[in-house]
Amino acid sequence: MSAQLSLRPAEELVACLLELPDSPDRKHDVAALKHRQRLIRLWNIPPGAKVLEIGPGQGDFTVVLADAVGPTGRVVGVDPAPLDQGKSYIP
Amino acid sequence: MLARARGAGIPRVLVAEYALSASHPDAVPHVLAALAVNALESFRGEESLRNIRCAVTPAQISAAAAGEGCTLAGEDYIVPEGAQRDGWREAIMVLKGTSFARHVGEIEEDDKVKHMLLGMRDALAASVKADGLDRIRNMDVWVARFEWSGVGAV
């Protein structure tokens, strides 16, 4: 039997995002995290899973995946974009 | 990439992608914005940094996966919550930004193509005229699970 999925509230995970803390789109950020948690439940990704994420961008989904797989799991992100893409949005 | 994933022993591929469909009427502008940008980008080069550059549908993804021996094992279509603003952002960039029209002017295509692209922008504008930009919702999201099939499946 696989371990039960336990996800942190999106309102907590939002602090892990690269967006600025005073982002005017905070409601969107929280809603987007909840959306990604919904995907994880649909896919039934269990704690301890090893995930290769293709195209993580700024890591918004990576945060949710890491929370889902927990300390016994692993998330590796591979993105073709240059390392400084989106740097103007990072504090 | 799928072939490399199979060779690396990855047992399943999970996909979430905008479906280019709108179960909620307020998501139609998002679909129109995505199609307009996708059409424009099909005439531009690799230097583009736009968010949407080569949109693909669930049917196209499934067909490409099948070509790699990857079978669709399950799928869902979900309607994103209203607070998500990706569709609004895409529409704003087309309607309020200057780059869409500028890039249409820059592509080396005849007037027929340019009229088509600007017409797609105008269709987006018409779709938000009645209810305004703030009502725009994200389009449907396709959530899929693929597994390898046939000889040599992991």
mmCIF file of N, CA and C in Angstrom, chain A:
data_model
loop_
_atom_site.group_PDB
_atom_site.id
_atom_site.type_symbol
_atom_site.label_atom_id
_atom_site.label_comp_id
_atom_site.label_asym_id
_atom_site.label_seq_id
_atom_site.Cartn_x
_atom_site.Cartn_y
_atom_site.Cartn_z
ATOM 1 N N MET A 1 0.858 -1.192 0.000
ATOM 2 C CA MET A 1 0.000 0.000 0.000
ATOM 3 C C MET A 1 0.900 1.250 0.000
ATOM 4 N N SER A 2 0.660 2.182 -0.880
ATOM 5 C CA SER A 2 1.514 3.362 -0.992
ATOM 6 C C SER A 2 1.173 4.332 0.131
ATOM 7 N N ALA A 3 2.151 5.142 0.525
ATOM 8 C CA ALA A 3 1.946 6.138 1.568
ATOM 9 C C ALA A 3 0.900 7.140 1.103
ATOM 10 N N GLN A 4 0.164 7.667 2.074
ATOM 11 C CA GLN A 4 -0.896 8.614 1.753
ATOM 12 C C GLN A 4 -0.288 9.966 1.390
ATOM 13 N N LEU A 5 -0.850 10.574 0.348
ATOM 14 C CA LEU A 5 -0.385 11.877 -0.102
ATOM 15 C C LEU A 5 -0.849 12.942 0.884
ATOM 16 N N SER A 6 0.083 13.765 1.340
ATOM 17 C CA SER A 6 -0.258 14.843 2.251
ATOM 18 C C SER A 6 0.402 16.116 1.735
ATOM 19 N N LEU A 7 -0.384 17.061 1.304
ATOM 20 C CA LEU A 7 0.155 18.274 0.693
ATOM 21 C C LEU A 7 -0.010 19.463 1.624
ATOM 22 N N ARG A 8 1.012 20.287 1.690
ATOM 23 C CA ARG A 8 0.931 21.493 2.509
ATOM 24 C C ARG A 8 -0.083 22.455 1.882
ATOM 25 N N PRO A 9 -0.662 23.338 2.683
ATOM 26 C CA PRO A 9 -1.544 24.358 2.115
ATOM 27 C C PRO A 9 -0.793 25.216 1.099
ATOM 28 N N ALA A 10 -1.469 25.562 0.024
ATOM 29 C CA ALA A 10 -0.844 26.394 -1.011
ATOM 30 C C ALA A 10 -0.391 27.738 -0.449
ATOM 31 N N GLU A 11 -1.126 28.234 0.566
ATOM 32 C CA GLU A 11 -0.767 29.514 1.183
ATOM 33 C C GLU A 11 0.601 29.443 1.865
ATOM 34 N N GLU A 12 1.043 28.249 2.243
ATOM 35 C CA GLU A 12 2.394 28.072 2.804
ATOM 36 C C GLU A 12 3.418 27.950 1.682
ATOM 37 N N LEU A 13 3.101 27.151 0.669
ATOM 38 C CA LEU A 13 4.052 26.899 -0.420
ATOM 39 C C LEU A 13 4.362 28.158 -1.218
ATOM 40 N N VAL A 14 3.457 29.124 -1.225
ATOM 41 C CA VAL A 14 3.652 30.315 -2.045
ATOM 42 C C VAL A 14 4.925 31.054 -1.622
ATOM 43 N N ALA A 15 5.339 30.879 -0.366
ATOM 44 C CA ALA A 15 6.562 31.535 0.111
ATOM 45 C C ALA A 15 7.808 30.966 -0.564
ATOM 46 N N CYS A 16 7.687 29.803 -1.190
ATOM 47 C CA CYS A 16 8.847 29.170 -1.850
ATOM 48 C C CYS A 16 9.017 29.643 -3.290
ATOM 49 N N LEU A 17 8.049 30.372 -3.809
ATOM 50 C CA LEU A 17 8.123 30.805 -5.200
ATOM 51 C C LEU A 17 9.134 31.921 -5.383
ATOM 52 N N LEU A 18 9.602 32.088 -6.618
ATOM 53 C CA LEU A 18 10.560 33.141 -6.910
ATOM 54 C C LEU A 18 9.905 34.506 -7.074
ATOM 55 N N GLU A 19 8.573 34.519 -7.244
ATOM 56 C CA GLU A 19 7.892 35.809 -7.389
ATOM 57 C C GLU A 19 8.110 36.679 -6.150
ATOM 58 N N LEU A 20 8.082 37.991 -6.345
ATOM 59 C CA LEU A 20 8.273 38.916 -5.243
ATOM 60 C C LEU A 20 7.156 38.758 -4.213
ATOM 61 N N PRO A 21 7.504 38.890 -2.902
ATOM 62 C CA PRO A 21 6.497 38.682 -1.851
ATOM 63 C C PRO A 21 5.310 39.624 -1.972
ATOM 64 N N ASP A 22 5.535 40.831 -2.496
ATOM 65 C CA ASP A 22 4.431 41.781 -2.616
ATOM 66 C C ASP A 22 3.822 41.753 -4.015
ATOM 67 N N SER A 23 3.934 40.606 -4.662
ATOM 68 C CA SER A 23 3.378 40.468 -6.011
ATOM 69 C C SER A 23 1.887 40.790 -6.007
ATOM 70 N N PRO A 24 1.452 41.621 -6.969
ATOM 71 C CA PRO A 24 0.018 41.944 -7.028
ATOM 72 C C PRO A 24 -0.836 40.762 -7.447
ATOM 73 N N ASP A 25 -0.184 39.697 -7.903
ATOM 74 C CA ASP A 25 -0.904 38.518 -8.375
ATOM 75 C C ASP A 25 -0.875 37.396 -7.355
ATOM 76 N N ARG A 26 -0.856 37.721 -6.064
ATOM 77 C CA ARG A 26 -0.729 36.677 -5.051
ATOM 78 C C ARG A 26 -1.898 35.695 -5.091
ATOM 79 N N LYS A 27 -3.083 36.197 -5.341
ATOM 80 C CA LYS A 27 -4.236 35.293 -5.434
ATOM 81 C C LYS A 27 -4.041 34.307 -6.571
ATOM 82 N N HIS A 28 -3.490 34.789 -7.683
ATOM 83 C CA HIS A 28 -3.199 33.906 -8.814
ATOM 84 C C HIS A 28 -2.144 32.881 -8.403
ATOM 85 N N ASP A 29 -1.098 33.334 -7.711
ATOM 86 C CA ASP A 29 -0.022 32.428 -7.314
ATOM 87 C C ASP A 29 -0.560 31.285 -6.458
ATOM 88 N N VAL A 30 -1.421 31.615 -5.500
ATOM 89 C CA VAL A 30 -1.994 30.586 -4.622
ATOM 90 C C VAL A 30 -2.908 29.674 -5.432
ATOM 91 N N ALA A 31 -3.734 30.253 -6.280
ATOM 92 C CA ALA A 31 -4.644 29.446 -7.108
ATOM 93 C C ALA A 31 -3.861 28.523 -8.040
ATOM 94 N N ALA A 32 -2.763 29.027 -8.580
ATOM 95 C CA ALA A 32 -1.946 28.215 -9.485
ATOM 96 C C ALA A 32 -1.303 27.047 -8.740
ATOM 97 N N LEU A 33 -0.887 27.279 -7.505
ATOM 98 C CA LEU A 33 -0.326 26.188 -6.711
ATOM 99 C C LEU A 33 -1.396 25.138 -6.425
ATOM 100 N N LYS A 34 -2.596 25.576 -6.077
ATOM 101 C CA LYS A 34 -3.687 24.635 -5.814
ATOM 102 C C LYS A 34 -4.014 23.838 -7.069
ATOM 103 N N HIS A 35 -3.943 24.496 -8.204
ATOM 104 C CA HIS A 35 -4.163 23.808 -9.490
ATOM 105 C C HIS A 35 -3.129 22.700 -9.684
ATOM 106 N N ARG A 36 -1.890 23.003 -9.389
ATOM 107 C CA ARG A 36 -0.831 22.002 -9.549
ATOM 108 C C ARG A 36 -0.986 20.861 -8.552
ATOM 109 N N GLN A 37 -1.467 21.174 -7.353
ATOM 110 C CA GLN A 37 -1.734 20.107 -6.390
ATOM 111 C C GLN A 37 -2.867 19.205 -6.901
ATOM 112 N N ARG A 38 -3.811 19.810 -7.571
ATOM 113 C CA ARG A 38 -4.906 19.031 -8.151
ATOM 114 C C ARG A 38 -4.364 18.062 -9.209
ATOM 115 N N LEU A 39 -3.415 18.528 -9.994
ATOM 116 C CA LEU A 39 -2.795 17.663 -11.002
ATOM 117 C C LEU A 39 -2.094 16.482 -10.341
ATOM 118 N N ILE A 40 -1.387 16.757 -9.269
ATOM 119 C CA ILE A 40 -0.652 15.696 -8.580
ATOM 120 C C ILE A 40 -1.612 14.639 -8.052
ATOM 121 N N ARG A 41 -2.757 15.056 -7.540
ATOM 122 C CA ARG A 41 -3.747 14.086 -7.060
ATOM 123 C C ARG A 41 -4.306 13.280 -8.230
ATOM 124 N N LEU A 42 -4.563 13.923 -9.355
ATOM 125 C CA LEU A 42 -5.077 13.204 -10.525
ATOM 126 C C LEU A 42 -4.068 12.181 -11.037
ATOM 127 N N TRP A 43 -2.800 12.574 -11.044
ATOM 128 C CA TRP A 43 -1.764 11.656 -11.495
ATOM 129 C C TRP A 43 -1.415 10.601 -10.445
ATOM 130 N N ASN A 44 -1.849 10.847 -9.212
ATOM 131 C CA ASN A 44 -1.569 9.936 -8.114
ATOM 132 C C ASN A 44 -0.064 9.761 -7.892
ATOM 133 N N ILE A 45 0.653 10.861 -7.829
ATOM 134 C CA ILE A 45 2.088 10.816 -7.539
ATOM 135 C C ILE A 45 2.255 10.593 -6.043
ATOM 136 N N PRO A 46 2.881 9.486 -5.658
ATOM 137 C CA PRO A 46 2.928 9.171 -4.220
ATOM 138 C C PRO A 46 4.158 9.761 -3.531
ATOM 139 N N PRO A 47 4.131 9.847 -2.218
ATOM 140 C CA PRO A 47 5.345 10.202 -1.469
ATOM 141 C C PRO A 47 6.451 9.191 -1.797
ATOM 142 N N GLY A 48 7.670 9.682 -1.886
ATOM 143 C CA GLY A 48 8.779 8.800 -2.219
ATOM 144 C C GLY A 48 9.031 8.642 -3.699
ATOM 145 N N ALA A 49 8.177 9.204 -4.532
ATOM 146 C CA ALA A 49 8.346 9.065 -5.985
ATOM 147 C C ALA A 49 9.571 9.835 -6.462
ATOM 148 N N LYS A 50 10.104 9.382 -7.596
ATOM 149 C CA LYS A 50 11.210 10.087 -8.245
ATOM 150 C C LYS A 50 10.668 10.674 -9.544
ATOM 151 N N VAL A 51 10.767 11.989 -9.662
ATOM 152 C CA VAL A 51 10.126 12.701 -10.764
ATOM 153 C C VAL A 51 11.162 13.473 -11.564
ATOM 154 N N LEU A 52 11.108 13.334 -12.876
ATOM 155 C CA LEU A 52 11.902 14.159 -13.784
ATOM 156 C C LEU A 52 10.946 15.176 -14.379
ATOM 157 N N GLU A 53 11.161 16.448 -14.084
ATOM 158 C CA GLU A 53 10.269 17.495 -14.566
ATOM 159 C C GLU A 53 10.908 18.156 -15.782
ATOM 160 N N ILE A 54 10.197 18.108 -16.914
ATOM 161 C CA ILE A 54 10.699 18.700 -18.146
ATOM 162 C C ILE A 54 10.149 20.116 -18.269
ATOM 163 N N GLY A 55 11.034 21.096 -18.338
ATOM 164 C CA GLY A 55 10.596 22.479 -18.496
ATOM 165 C C GLY A 55 10.005 23.086 -17.245
ATOM 166 N N PRO A 56 10.709 23.062 -16.097
ATOM 167 C CA PRO A 56 10.160 23.620 -14.864
ATOM 168 C C PRO A 56 10.057 25.140 -14.847
ATOM 169 N N GLY A 57 10.704 25.829 -15.762
ATOM 170 C CA GLY A 57 10.631 27.289 -15.774
ATOM 171 C C GLY A 57 11.223 27.850 -14.498
ATOM 172 N N GLN A 58 10.429 28.657 -13.797
ATOM 173 C CA GLN A 58 10.909 29.248 -12.548
ATOM 174 C C GLN A 58 10.627 28.375 -11.334
ATOM 175 N N GLY A 59 10.189 27.159 -11.570
ATOM 176 C CA GLY A 59 10.093 26.206 -10.476
ATOM 177 C C GLY A 59 8.786 26.193 -9.718
ATOM 178 N N ASP A 60 7.744 26.803 -10.257
ATOM 179 C CA ASP A 60 6.476 26.835 -9.529
ATOM 180 C C ASP A 60 5.925 25.432 -9.296
ATOM 181 N N PHE A 61 6.010 24.581 -10.318
ATOM 182 C CA PHE A 61 5.516 23.216 -10.161
ATOM 183 C C PHE A 61 6.514 22.380 -9.363
ATOM 184 N N THR A 62 7.775 22.717 -9.492
ATOM 185 C CA THR A 62 8.811 21.981 -8.768
ATOM 186 C C THR A 62 8.554 22.030 -7.264
ATOM 187 N N VAL A 63 8.118 23.205 -6.795
ATOM 188 C CA VAL A 63 7.812 23.383 -5.368
ATOM 189 C C VAL A 63 6.724 22.404 -4.938
ATOM 190 N N VAL A 64 5.695 22.300 -5.734
ATOM 191 C CA VAL A 64 4.560 21.429 -5.389
ATOM 192 C C VAL A 64 4.957 19.960 -5.477
ATOM 193 N N LEU A 65 5.725 19.618 -6.493
ATOM 194 C CA LEU A 65 6.194 18.236 -6.640
ATOM 195 C C LEU A 65 7.082 17.838 -5.459
ATOM 196 N N ALA A 66 7.975 18.728 -5.079
ATOM 197 C CA ALA A 66 8.886 18.433 -3.963
ATOM 198 C C ALA A 66 8.104 18.196 -2.682
ATOM 199 N N ASP A 67 7.083 19.015 -2.475
ATOM 200 C CA ASP A 67 6.235 18.833 -1.290
ATOM 201 C C ASP A 67 5.517 17.491 -1.349
ATOM 202 N N ALA A 68 5.065 17.101 -2.530
ATOM 203 C CA ALA A 68 4.292 15.866 -2.678
ATOM 204 C C ALA A 68 5.158 14.623 -2.464
ATOM 205 N N VAL A 69 6.354 14.616 -3.040
ATOM 206 C CA VAL A 69 7.175 13.403 -2.943
ATOM 207 C C VAL A 69 7.886 13.309 -1.596
ATOM 208 N N GLY A 70 8.026 14.440 -0.926
ATOM 209 C CA GLY A 70 8.571 14.444 0.422
ATOM 210 C C GLY A 70 10.057 14.131 0.502
ATOM 211 N N PRO A 71 10.572 13.989 1.713
ATOM 212 C CA PRO A 71 12.015 13.807 1.918
ATOM 213 C C PRO A 71 12.560 12.488 1.387
ATOM 214 N N THR A 72 11.697 11.506 1.150
ATOM 215 C CA THR A 72 12.179 10.225 0.595
ATOM 216 C C THR A 72 12.085 10.198 -0.919
ATOM 217 N N GLY A 73 11.518 11.220 -1.528
ATOM 218 C CA GLY A 73 11.400 11.291 -2.974
ATOM 219 C C GLY A 73 12.438 12.222 -3.556
ATOM 220 N N ARG A 74 12.341 12.441 -4.879
ATOM 221 C CA ARG A 74 13.317 13.320 -5.528
ATOM 222 C C ARG A 74 12.668 13.960 -6.751
ATOM 223 N N VAL A 75 12.971 15.227 -6.968
ATOM 224 C CA VAL A 75 12.495 15.935 -8.153
ATOM 225 C C VAL A 75 13.709 16.543 -8.853
ATOM 226 N N VAL A 76 13.863 16.227 -10.128
ATOM 227 C CA VAL A 76 14.947 16.802 -10.923
ATOM 228 C C VAL A 76 14.316 17.567 -12.072
ATOM 229 N N GLY A 77 14.701 18.822 -12.243
ATOM 230 C CA GLY A 77 14.156 19.657 -13.307
ATOM 231 C C GLY A 77 15.169 19.877 -14.410
ATOM 232 N N VAL A 78 14.702 19.753 -15.674
ATOM 233 C CA VAL A 78 15.571 20.000 -16.825
ATOM 234 C C VAL A 78 14.876 21.021 -17.722
ATOM 235 N N ASP A 79 15.554 22.154 -17.964
ATOM 236 C CA ASP A 79 14.937 23.227 -18.754
ATOM 237 C C ASP A 79 15.928 23.750 -19.792
ATOM 238 N N PRO A 80 15.492 23.939 -21.054
ATOM 239 C CA PRO A 80 16.418 24.415 -22.086
ATOM 240 C C PRO A 80 16.697 25.910 -22.030
ATOM 241 N N ALA A 81 15.945 26.656 -21.188
ATOM 242 C CA ALA A 81 16.115 28.109 -21.162
ATOM 243 C C ALA A 81 17.452 28.476 -20.532
ATOM 244 N N PRO A 82 18.016 29.641 -20.878
ATOM 245 C CA PRO A 82 19.244 30.094 -20.221
ATOM 246 C C PRO A 82 19.001 30.330 -18.738
ATOM 247 N N LEU A 83 20.039 30.236 -17.943
ATOM 248 C CA LEU A 83 19.901 30.316 -16.493
ATOM 249 C C LEU A 83 19.381 31.667 -16.020
ATOM 250 N N ASP A 84 19.596 32.714 -16.820
ATOM 251 C CA ASP A 84 19.175 34.047 -16.371
ATOM 252 C C ASP A 84 17.811 34.444 -16.947
ATOM 253 N N GLN A 85 17.091 33.522 -17.544
ATOM 254 C CA GLN A 85 15.771 33.884 -18.079
ATOM 255 C C GLN A 85 14.839 34.227 -16.924
ATOM 256 N N GLY A 86 14.145 35.354 -17.051
ATOM 257 C CA GLY A 86 13.213 35.769 -16.006
ATOM 258 C C GLY A 86 13.882 36.464 -14.854
ATOM 259 N N LYS A 87 15.163 36.804 -14.975
ATOM 260 C CA LYS A 87 15.896 37.361 -13.830
ATOM 261 C C LYS A 87 15.331 38.702 -13.393
ATOM 262 N N SER A 88 14.695 39.421 -14.292
ATOM 263 C CA SER A 88 14.177 40.732 -13.929
ATOM 264 C C SER A 88 13.033 40.631 -12.937
ATOM 265 N N TYR A 89 12.439 39.449 -12.796
ATOM 266 C CA TYR A 89 11.328 39.262 -11.890
ATOM 267 C C TYR A 89 11.761 38.761 -10.519
ATOM 268 N N ILE A 90 13.060 38.485 -10.370
ATOM 269 C CA ILE A 90 13.555 37.895 -9.136
ATOM 270 C C ILE A 90 14.176 38.994 -8.284
ATOM 271 N N PRO A 91 13.822 39.070 -7.003
ATOM 272 C CA PRO A 91 14.399 40.139 -6.142
ATOM 273 C C PRO A 91 15.891 39.955 -5.955
#
